[in-house]
Coordinates of C-alpha atoms and ligand atoms in Angstrom, one line a residue:
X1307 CA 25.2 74.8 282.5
X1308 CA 28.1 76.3 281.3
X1309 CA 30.5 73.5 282.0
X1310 CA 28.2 70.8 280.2
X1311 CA 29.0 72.9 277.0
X1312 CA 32.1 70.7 277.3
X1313 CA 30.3 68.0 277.6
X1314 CA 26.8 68.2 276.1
X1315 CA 28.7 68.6 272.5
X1316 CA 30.2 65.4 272.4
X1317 CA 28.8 62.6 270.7
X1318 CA 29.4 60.0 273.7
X1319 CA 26.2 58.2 274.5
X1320 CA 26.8 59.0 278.3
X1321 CA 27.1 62.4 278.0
X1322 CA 23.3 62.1 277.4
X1323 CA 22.6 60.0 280.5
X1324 CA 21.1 61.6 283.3
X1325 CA 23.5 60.6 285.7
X1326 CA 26.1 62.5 284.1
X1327 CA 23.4 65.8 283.6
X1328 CA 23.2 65.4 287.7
X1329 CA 26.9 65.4 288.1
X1330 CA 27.2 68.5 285.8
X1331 CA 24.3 70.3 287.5
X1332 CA 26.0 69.9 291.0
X1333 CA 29.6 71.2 289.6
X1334 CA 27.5 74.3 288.7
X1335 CA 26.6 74.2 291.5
X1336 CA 30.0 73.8 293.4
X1337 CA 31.1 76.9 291.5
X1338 CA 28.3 78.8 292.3
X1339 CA 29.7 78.2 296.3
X1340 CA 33.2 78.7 295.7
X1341 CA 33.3 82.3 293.2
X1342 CA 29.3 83.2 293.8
X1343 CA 28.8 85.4 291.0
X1344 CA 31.9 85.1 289.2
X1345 CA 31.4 81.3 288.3
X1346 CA 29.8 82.1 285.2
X1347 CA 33.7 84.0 284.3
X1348 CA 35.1 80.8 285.2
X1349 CA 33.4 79.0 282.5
X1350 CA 35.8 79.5 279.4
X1351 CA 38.7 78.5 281.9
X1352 CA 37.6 75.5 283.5
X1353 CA 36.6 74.6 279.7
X1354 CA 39.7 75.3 278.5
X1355 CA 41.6 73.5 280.8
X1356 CA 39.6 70.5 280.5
X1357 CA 39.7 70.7 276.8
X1358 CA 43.8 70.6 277.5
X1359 CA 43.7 67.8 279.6
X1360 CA 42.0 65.8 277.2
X1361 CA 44.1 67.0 274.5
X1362 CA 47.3 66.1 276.4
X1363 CA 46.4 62.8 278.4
X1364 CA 43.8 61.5 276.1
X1365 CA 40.1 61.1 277.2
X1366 CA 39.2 59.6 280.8
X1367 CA 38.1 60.9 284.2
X1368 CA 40.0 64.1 286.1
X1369 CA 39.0 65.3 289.1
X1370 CA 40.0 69.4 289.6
X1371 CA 41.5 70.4 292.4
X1372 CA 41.7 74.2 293.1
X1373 CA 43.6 76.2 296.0
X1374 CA 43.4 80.1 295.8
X1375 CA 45.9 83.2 296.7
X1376 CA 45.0 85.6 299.2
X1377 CA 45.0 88.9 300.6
X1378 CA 46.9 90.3 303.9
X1379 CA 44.7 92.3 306.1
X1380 CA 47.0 93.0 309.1
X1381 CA 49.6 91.2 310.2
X1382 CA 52.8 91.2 308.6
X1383 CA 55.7 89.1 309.1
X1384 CA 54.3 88.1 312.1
X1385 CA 53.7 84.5 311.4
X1386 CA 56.7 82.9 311.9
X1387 CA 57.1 84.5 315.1
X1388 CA 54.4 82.6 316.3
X1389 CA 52.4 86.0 316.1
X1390 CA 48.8 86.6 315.1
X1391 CA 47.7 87.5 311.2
X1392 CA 44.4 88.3 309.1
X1393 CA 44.1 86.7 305.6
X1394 CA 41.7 86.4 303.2
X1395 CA 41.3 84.2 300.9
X1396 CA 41.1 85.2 297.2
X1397 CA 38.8 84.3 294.5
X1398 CA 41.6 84.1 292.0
X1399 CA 43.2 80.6 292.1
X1400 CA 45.4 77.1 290.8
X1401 CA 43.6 74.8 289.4
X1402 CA 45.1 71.7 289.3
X1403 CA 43.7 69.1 287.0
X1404 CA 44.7 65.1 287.7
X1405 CA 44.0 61.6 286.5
X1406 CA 46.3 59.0 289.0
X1407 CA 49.3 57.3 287.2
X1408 CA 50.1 53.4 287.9
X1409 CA 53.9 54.3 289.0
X1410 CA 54.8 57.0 291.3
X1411 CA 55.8 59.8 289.0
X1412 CA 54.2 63.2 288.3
X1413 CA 53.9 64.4 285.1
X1414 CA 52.8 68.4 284.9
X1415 CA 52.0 70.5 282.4
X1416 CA 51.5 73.9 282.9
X1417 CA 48.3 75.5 280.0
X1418 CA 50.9 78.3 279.8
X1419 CA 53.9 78.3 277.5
X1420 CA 56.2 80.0 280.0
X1421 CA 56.3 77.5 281.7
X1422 CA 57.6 73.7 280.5
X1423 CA 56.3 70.7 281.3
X1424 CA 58.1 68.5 284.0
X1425 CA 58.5 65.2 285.3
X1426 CA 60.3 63.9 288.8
X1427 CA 59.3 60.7 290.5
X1428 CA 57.6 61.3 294.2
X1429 CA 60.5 60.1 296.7
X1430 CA 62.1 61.6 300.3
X1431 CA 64.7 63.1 298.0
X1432 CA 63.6 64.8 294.8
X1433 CA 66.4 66.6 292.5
X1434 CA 65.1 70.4 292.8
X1435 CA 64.6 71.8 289.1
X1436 CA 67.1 74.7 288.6
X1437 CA 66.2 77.6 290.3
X1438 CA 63.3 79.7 289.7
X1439 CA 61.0 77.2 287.7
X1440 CA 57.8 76.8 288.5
X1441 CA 57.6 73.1 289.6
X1442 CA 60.0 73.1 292.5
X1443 CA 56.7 74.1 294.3
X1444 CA 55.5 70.7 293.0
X1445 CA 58.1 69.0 293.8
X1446 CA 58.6 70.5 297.2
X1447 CA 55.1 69.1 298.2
X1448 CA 55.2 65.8 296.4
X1449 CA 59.0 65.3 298.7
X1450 CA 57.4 66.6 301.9
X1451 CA 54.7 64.1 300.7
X1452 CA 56.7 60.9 300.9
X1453 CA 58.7 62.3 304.1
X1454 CA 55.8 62.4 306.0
X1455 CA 52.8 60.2 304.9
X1456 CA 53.3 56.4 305.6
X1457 CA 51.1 54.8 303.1
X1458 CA 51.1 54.6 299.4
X1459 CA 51.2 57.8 297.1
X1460 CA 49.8 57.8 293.7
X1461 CA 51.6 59.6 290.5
X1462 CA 49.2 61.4 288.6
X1463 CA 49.2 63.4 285.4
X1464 CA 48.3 66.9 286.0
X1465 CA 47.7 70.1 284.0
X1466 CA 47.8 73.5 286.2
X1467 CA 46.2 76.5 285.4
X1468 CA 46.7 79.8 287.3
X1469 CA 47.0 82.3 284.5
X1470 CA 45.6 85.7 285.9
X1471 CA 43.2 87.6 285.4
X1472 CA 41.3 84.4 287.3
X1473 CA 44.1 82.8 288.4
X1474 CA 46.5 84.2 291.2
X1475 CA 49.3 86.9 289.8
X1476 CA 52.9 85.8 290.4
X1477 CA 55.7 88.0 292.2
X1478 CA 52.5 90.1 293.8
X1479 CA 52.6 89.3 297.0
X1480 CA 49.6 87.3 297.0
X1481 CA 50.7 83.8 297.8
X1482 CA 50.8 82.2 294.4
X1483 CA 53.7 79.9 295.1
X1484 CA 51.8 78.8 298.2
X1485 CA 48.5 77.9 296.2
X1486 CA 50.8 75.9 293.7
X1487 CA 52.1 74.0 297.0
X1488 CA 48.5 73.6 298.6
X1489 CA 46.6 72.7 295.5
X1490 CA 49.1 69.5 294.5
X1491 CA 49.6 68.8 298.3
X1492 CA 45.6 68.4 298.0
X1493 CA 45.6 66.5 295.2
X1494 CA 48.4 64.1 296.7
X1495 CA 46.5 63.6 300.0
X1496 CA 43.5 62.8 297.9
X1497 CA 44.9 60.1 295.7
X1498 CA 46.5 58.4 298.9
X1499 CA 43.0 58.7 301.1
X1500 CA 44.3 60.7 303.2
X1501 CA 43.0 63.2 305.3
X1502 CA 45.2 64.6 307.4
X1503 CA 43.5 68.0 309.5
X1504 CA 44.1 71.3 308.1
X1505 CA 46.2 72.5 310.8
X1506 CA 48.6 69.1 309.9
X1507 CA 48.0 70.1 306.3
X1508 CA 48.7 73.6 306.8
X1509 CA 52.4 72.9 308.8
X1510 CA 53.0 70.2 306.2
X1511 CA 52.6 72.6 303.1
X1512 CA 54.4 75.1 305.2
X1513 CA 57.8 72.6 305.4
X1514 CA 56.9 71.4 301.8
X1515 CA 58.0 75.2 300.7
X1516 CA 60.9 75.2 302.5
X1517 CA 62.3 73.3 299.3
X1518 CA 62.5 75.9 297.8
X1519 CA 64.7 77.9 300.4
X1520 CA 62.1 80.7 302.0
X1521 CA 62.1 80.6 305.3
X1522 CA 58.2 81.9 305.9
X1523 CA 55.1 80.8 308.5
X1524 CA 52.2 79.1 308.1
X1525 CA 49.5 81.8 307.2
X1526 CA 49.3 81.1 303.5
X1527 CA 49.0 78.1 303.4
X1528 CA 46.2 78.2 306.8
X1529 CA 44.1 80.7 304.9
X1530 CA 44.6 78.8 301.5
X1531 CA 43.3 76.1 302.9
X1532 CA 40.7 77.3 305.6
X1533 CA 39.1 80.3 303.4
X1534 CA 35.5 81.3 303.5
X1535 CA 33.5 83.4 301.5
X1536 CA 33.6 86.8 302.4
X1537 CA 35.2 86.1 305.5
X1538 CA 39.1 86.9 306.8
X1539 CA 40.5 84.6 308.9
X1540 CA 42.4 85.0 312.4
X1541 CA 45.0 83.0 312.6
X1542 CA 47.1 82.4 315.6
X1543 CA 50.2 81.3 314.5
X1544 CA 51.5 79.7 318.1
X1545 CA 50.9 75.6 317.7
X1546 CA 49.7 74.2 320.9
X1547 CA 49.7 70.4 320.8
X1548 CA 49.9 70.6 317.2
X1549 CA 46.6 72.4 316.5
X1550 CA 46.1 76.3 316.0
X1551 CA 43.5 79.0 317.0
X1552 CA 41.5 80.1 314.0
X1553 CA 38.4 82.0 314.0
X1554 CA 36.5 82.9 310.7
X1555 CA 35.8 86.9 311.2
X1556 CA 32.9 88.6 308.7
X1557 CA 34.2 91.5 306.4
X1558 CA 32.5 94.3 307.1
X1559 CA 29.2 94.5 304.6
X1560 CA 29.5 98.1 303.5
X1561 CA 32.9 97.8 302.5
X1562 CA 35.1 96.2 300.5
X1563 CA 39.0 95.0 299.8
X1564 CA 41.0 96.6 296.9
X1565 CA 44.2 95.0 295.8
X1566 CA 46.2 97.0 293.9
X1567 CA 49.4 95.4 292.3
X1568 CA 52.0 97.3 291.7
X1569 CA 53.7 95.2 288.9
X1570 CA 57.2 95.9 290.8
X1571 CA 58.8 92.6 292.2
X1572 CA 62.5 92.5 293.3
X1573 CA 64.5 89.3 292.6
X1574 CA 66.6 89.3 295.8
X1575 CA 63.7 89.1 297.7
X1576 CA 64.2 85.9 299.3
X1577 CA 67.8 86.8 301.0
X1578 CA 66.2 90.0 302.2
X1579 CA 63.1 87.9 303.7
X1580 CA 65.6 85.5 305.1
X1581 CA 67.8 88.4 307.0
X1582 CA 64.4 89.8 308.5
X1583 CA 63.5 86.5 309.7
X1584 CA 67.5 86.1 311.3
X1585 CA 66.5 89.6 313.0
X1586 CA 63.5 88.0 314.5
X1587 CA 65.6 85.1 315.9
X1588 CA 68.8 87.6 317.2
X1589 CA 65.8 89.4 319.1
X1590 CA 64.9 86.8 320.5
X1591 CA 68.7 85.3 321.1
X1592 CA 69.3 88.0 322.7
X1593 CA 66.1 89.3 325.1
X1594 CA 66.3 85.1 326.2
X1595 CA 69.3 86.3 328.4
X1596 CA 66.8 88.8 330.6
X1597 CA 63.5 85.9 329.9
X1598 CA 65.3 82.4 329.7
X1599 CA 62.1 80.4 328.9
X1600 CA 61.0 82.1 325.4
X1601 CA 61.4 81.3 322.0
X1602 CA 59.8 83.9 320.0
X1603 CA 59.1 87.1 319.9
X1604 CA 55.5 86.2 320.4
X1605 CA 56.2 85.5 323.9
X1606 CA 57.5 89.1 325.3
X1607 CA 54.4 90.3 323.4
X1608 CA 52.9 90.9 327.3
X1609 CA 55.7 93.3 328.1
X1610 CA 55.9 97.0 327.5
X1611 CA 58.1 97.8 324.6
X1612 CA 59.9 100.5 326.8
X1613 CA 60.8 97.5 328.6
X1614 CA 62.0 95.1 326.1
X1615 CA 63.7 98.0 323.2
X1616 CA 67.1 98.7 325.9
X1617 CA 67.4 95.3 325.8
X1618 CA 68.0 94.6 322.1
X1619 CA 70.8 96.7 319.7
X1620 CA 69.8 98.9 316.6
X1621 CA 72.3 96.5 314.9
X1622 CA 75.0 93.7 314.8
X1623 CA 75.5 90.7 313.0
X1624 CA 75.4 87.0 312.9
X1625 CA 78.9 87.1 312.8
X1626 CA 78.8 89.1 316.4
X1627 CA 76.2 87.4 317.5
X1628 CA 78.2 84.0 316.9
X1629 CA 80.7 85.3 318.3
X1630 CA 79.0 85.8 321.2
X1631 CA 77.9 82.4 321.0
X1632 CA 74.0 82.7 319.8
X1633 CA 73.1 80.5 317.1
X1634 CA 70.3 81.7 314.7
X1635 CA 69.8 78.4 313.1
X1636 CA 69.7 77.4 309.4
X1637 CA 69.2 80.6 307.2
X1638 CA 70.2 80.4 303.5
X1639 CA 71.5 83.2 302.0
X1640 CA 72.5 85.1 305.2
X1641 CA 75.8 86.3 304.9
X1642 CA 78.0 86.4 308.3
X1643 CA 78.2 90.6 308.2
X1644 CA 74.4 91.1 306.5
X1645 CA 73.6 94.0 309.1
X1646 CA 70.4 92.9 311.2
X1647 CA 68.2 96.0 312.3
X1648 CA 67.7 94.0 315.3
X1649 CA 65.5 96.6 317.4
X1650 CA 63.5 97.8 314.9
X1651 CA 62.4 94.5 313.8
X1652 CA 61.3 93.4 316.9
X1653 CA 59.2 96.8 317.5
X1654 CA 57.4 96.0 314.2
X1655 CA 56.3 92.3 314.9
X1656 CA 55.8 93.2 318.6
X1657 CA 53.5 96.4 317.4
X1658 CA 51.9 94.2 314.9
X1659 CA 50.8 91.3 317.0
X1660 CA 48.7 94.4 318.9
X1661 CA 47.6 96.1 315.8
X1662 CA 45.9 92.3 314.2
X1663 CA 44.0 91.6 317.9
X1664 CA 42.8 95.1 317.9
X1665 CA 41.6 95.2 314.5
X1666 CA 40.2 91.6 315.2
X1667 CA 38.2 93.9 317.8
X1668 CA 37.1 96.9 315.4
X1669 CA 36.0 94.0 312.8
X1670 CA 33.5 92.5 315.7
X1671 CA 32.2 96.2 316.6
X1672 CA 31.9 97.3 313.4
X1673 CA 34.4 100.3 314.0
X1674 CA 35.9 100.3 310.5
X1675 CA 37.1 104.2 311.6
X1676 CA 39.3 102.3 314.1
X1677 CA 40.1 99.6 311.7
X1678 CA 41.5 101.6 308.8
X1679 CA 43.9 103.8 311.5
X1680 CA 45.4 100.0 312.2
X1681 CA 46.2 99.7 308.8
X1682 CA 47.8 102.8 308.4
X1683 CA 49.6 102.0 311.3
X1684 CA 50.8 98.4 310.0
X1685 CA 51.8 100.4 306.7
X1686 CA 53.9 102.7 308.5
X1687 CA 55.7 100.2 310.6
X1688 CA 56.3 98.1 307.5
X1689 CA 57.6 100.9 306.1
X1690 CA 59.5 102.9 308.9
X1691 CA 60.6 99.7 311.2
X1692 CA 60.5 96.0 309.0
X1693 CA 61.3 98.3 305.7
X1694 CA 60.0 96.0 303.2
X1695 CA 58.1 99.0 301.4
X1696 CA 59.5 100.1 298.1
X1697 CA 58.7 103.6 296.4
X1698 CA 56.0 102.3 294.4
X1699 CA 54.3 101.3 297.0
X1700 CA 54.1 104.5 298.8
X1701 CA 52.8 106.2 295.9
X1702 CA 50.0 103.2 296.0
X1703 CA 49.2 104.3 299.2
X1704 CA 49.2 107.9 299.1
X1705 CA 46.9 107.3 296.0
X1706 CA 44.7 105.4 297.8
X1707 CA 44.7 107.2 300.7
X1708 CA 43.4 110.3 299.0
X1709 CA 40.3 108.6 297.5
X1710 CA 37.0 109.2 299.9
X1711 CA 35.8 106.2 301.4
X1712 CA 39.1 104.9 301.6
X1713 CA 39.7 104.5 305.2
X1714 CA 43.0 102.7 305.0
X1715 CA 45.2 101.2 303.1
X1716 CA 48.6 99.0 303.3
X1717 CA 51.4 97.3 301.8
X1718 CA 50.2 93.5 302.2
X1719 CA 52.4 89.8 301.6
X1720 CA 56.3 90.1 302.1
X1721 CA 57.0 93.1 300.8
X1722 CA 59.3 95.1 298.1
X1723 CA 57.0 95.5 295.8
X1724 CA 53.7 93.4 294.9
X1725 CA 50.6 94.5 296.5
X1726 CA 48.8 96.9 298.6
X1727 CA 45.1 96.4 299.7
X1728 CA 42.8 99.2 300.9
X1729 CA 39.7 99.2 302.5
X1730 CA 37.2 101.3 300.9
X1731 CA 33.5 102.4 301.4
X1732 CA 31.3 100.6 298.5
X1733 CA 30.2 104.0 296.8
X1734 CA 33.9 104.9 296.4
X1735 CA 35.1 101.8 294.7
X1736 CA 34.0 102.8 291.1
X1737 CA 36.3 106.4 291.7
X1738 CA 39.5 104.5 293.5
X1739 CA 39.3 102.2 290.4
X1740 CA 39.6 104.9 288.0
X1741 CA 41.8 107.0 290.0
X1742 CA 44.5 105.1 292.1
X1743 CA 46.1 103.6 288.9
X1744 CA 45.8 107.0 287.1
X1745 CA 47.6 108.4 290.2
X1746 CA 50.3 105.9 289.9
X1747 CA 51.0 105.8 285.7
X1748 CA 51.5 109.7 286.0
X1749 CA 53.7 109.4 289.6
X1750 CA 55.3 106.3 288.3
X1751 CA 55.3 105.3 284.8
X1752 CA 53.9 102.0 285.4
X1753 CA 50.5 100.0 285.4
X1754 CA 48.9 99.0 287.9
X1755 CA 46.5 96.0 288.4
X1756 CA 43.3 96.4 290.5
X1757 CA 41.3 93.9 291.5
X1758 CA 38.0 93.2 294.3
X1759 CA 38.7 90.6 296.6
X1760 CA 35.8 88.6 296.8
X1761 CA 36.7 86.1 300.0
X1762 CA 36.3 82.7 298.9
X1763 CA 36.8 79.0 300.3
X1764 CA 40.1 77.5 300.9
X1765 CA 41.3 74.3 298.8
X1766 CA 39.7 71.6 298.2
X1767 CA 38.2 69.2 295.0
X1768 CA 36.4 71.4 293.0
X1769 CA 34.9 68.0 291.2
X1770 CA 35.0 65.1 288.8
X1771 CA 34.5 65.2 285.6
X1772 CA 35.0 63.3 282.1
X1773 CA 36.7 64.5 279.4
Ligands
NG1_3254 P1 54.4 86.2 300.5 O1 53.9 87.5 300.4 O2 53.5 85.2 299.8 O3 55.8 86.0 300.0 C1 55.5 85.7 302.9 C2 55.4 84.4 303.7 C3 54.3 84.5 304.8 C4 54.5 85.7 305.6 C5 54.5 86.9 304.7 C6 54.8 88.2 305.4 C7 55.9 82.3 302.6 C8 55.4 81.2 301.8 N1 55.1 83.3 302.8 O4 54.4 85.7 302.1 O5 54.4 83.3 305.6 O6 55.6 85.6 306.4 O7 55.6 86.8 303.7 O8 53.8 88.5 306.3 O9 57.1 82.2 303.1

């Protein structure tokens, strides 16, 4: 197996034993379920990594723990408005590699150099590394960790790896930071026993990310953790009695996802996520003087829009708004006078919720015509009404859009910049490949990065090994 090259080459007398050739034969195994084909590309990393563990911690048993990215079909910005969404998960993932420490400290190394190694000790209030470095994912979790679970947590020594091309690209839109989150929020929970249920897993990992200040939903973290291979997942992001709606929806056979990244990401992102999201909440401040009870805009999804858009202003502010005495809650990095496009907003994520259960619909009838006009749709709206698109973006789209087989194609994950994902006949993948990023060097000057997305399982322990 390619794993046991590891293994087979050392000299320890167990390696022989044929315990240890069963446990290797059922991690090929394992990888065979979770990347089908592409577990024999995952050899040289999982190699690699455990080679680096060894090298780092010395030799001894690690158990791998993996979480992957994922793909947006439909459904944007939807999530934390209690709205509907329609992920997949990705087959490029974190690995996380751990061996449980005697005090309660975490010690993480990172197999690339950009990133340092780091060290905090798991408590309710852990110091945040300065901003932007990699482990205040980590330590986000590990704090939401000791806020929430009542019995002992372990320390462990870890060594992540996420480099792409098989791990998850950074700044793309496709949910790296949230993989970082799930995969040690895994690894925690299994050190500790326990074994909380996804949907409590899912909310906890969602808070846990709220360390490090974005104010997002819960869909990366549900689809991170409830992936299934070539499957999308509809999410329905309301929480009744603390559980959720999910149902696992096939992709259609015939066709297939395309991610293309852009290589654009914009640093002020968050503050610009964070003033959507106060939108949202104005709406919804504001259409609760006409329907007292809600409180989101999922719950005025019923009404016509002609009904609900003379209800709400093309803009204001929170300052007005205070004034007025509505109170949008906690929201870092949202100025008093940041201009809210208050209407528009709300037509998107109202639109949106529509466009996800209808192209939950198409999916089940196998109208992947009707599909493809939905994501067109949620492109335009992204575009036109949230505007979270960026020029690069477009040109993505129009490239993709000109490709035959190509039935539609949109911007997917927060926005300003990252990724798009099309949906594309089988027989034209080979020519959207070659084309879309040719399209986009000559229209933009840049590179693009395309990759299949092969819908695999959500987190979990990929195995146990000795190194
Ligand atoms: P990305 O694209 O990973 O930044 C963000 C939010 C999601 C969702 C989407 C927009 C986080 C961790 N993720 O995703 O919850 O709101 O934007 O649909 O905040």
């Amino acid at each position: 197996m390619d794993l046991s090259s590891h293994q087979w080459n050392t000299d320890d007398a167990d390696a022989a034993s044929a315990d240890f050739r069963r446990s290797e034969m059922n991690n090929l195994t394992k990888l065979f379920e979770i990347y089908g084909d592409g577990a024999v590309d995952q050899r040289g990393r999982y190699t690699a990594a455990l080679d680096a563990f060894r090298a780092l911690y010395g030799p001894g048993p690690v158990q791998i723990f993996r979480a992957p990215g994922r793909v947006n079909l439909i459904g944007e910005h939807t999530d934390y408005n209690h709205g509907y969404v329609m992920p997949a998960a990705l087959d490029k993932d974190v690995l996380l590699l751990a061996h449980p420490r005697r005090d309660g400290e975490i010690h993480l190394a990172n197999m690339e150099a950009d990133f340092p190694s780091q060290a905090f000790r798991i408590e309710a209030n852990i110091e945040p590394a300065p901003n932007g470095d990699w482990s205040n994912y980590a330590r986000g979790a590990a704090q939401e960790a000791a806020r929430t679970f009542a019995g002992l947590l372990h320390g462990f020594d870890g060594l992540v790896s996420s480099a792409p091309p098989l791990g998850v690209p950074r700044g793309a839109g496709v949910s790296s930071s949230s993989a970082l989150t799930v995969v040690m929020a895994v690894a925690l929970a299994h050190f500790a026993e326990w074994n909380p249920s996804p949907a409590r897993m899912a909310q906890f990992c969602s808070d846990a990310e709220w360390y490090v200040g974005t104010r997002g939903g819960i869909m990366d973290q549900f689809i991170a953790l409830l992936g299934q291979r070539d499957h999308a997942l509809f999410l329905d992001c309301r929480p009744v009695d603390g559980d959720f709606r999910t149902e696992t929806i096939p992709l259609p056979e015939e066709y297939r996802l395309l991610v293309v990244n852009s290589g654009v990401h914009h640093s002020n992102v968050r503050n610009e996520f964070n003033a959507r999201v106060a939108s949202c909440r104005a709406g919804v401040a504001l259409l609760r003087r006409e329907f007292p009870a809600i409180t989101h805009l999922r719950d005025v999804e019923s009404f016509g829009w002609t009904l609900l858009e003379p209800l709400l202003p093309e803009e204001t502010t929170v300052a007005t708004l205070r004034a007025d005495g509505h109170d949008l809650g906690d929201l870092p990095n949202v100025a008093a006078n940041t201009l809210l496009r208050v209407r528009a907003c709300c037509r998107h994520v109202w639109s949106e919720n529509r466009r996800v259960l209808a192209a939950v619909k198409a999916m089940r009838m196998g109208q992947i015509e009707q599909l493809g006009i939905l994501l067109n749709e949620a492109h335009a709206s992204a575009r036109d009404n949230y505007r979270i698109s960026v020029p690069e973006l477009e040109i993505l789209v129009e490239a993709a859009s000109e490709i035959a087989g190509c039935v539609g194609a949109r911007l997917t994950g927060a926005g300003w910049g990252g990724c798009i994902v099309a949906l594309v006949h089988k027989d034209g993948v080979n020519e959207f490949q070659r084309r879309v990023p040719q399209i986009y060097r000559e229209k933009s000057g840049r590179q693009a990065g395309v990759f299949l997305c092969q819908a695999s399982p959500g987190a979990g322990m990929v195995g146990e090994f000795t190194v």
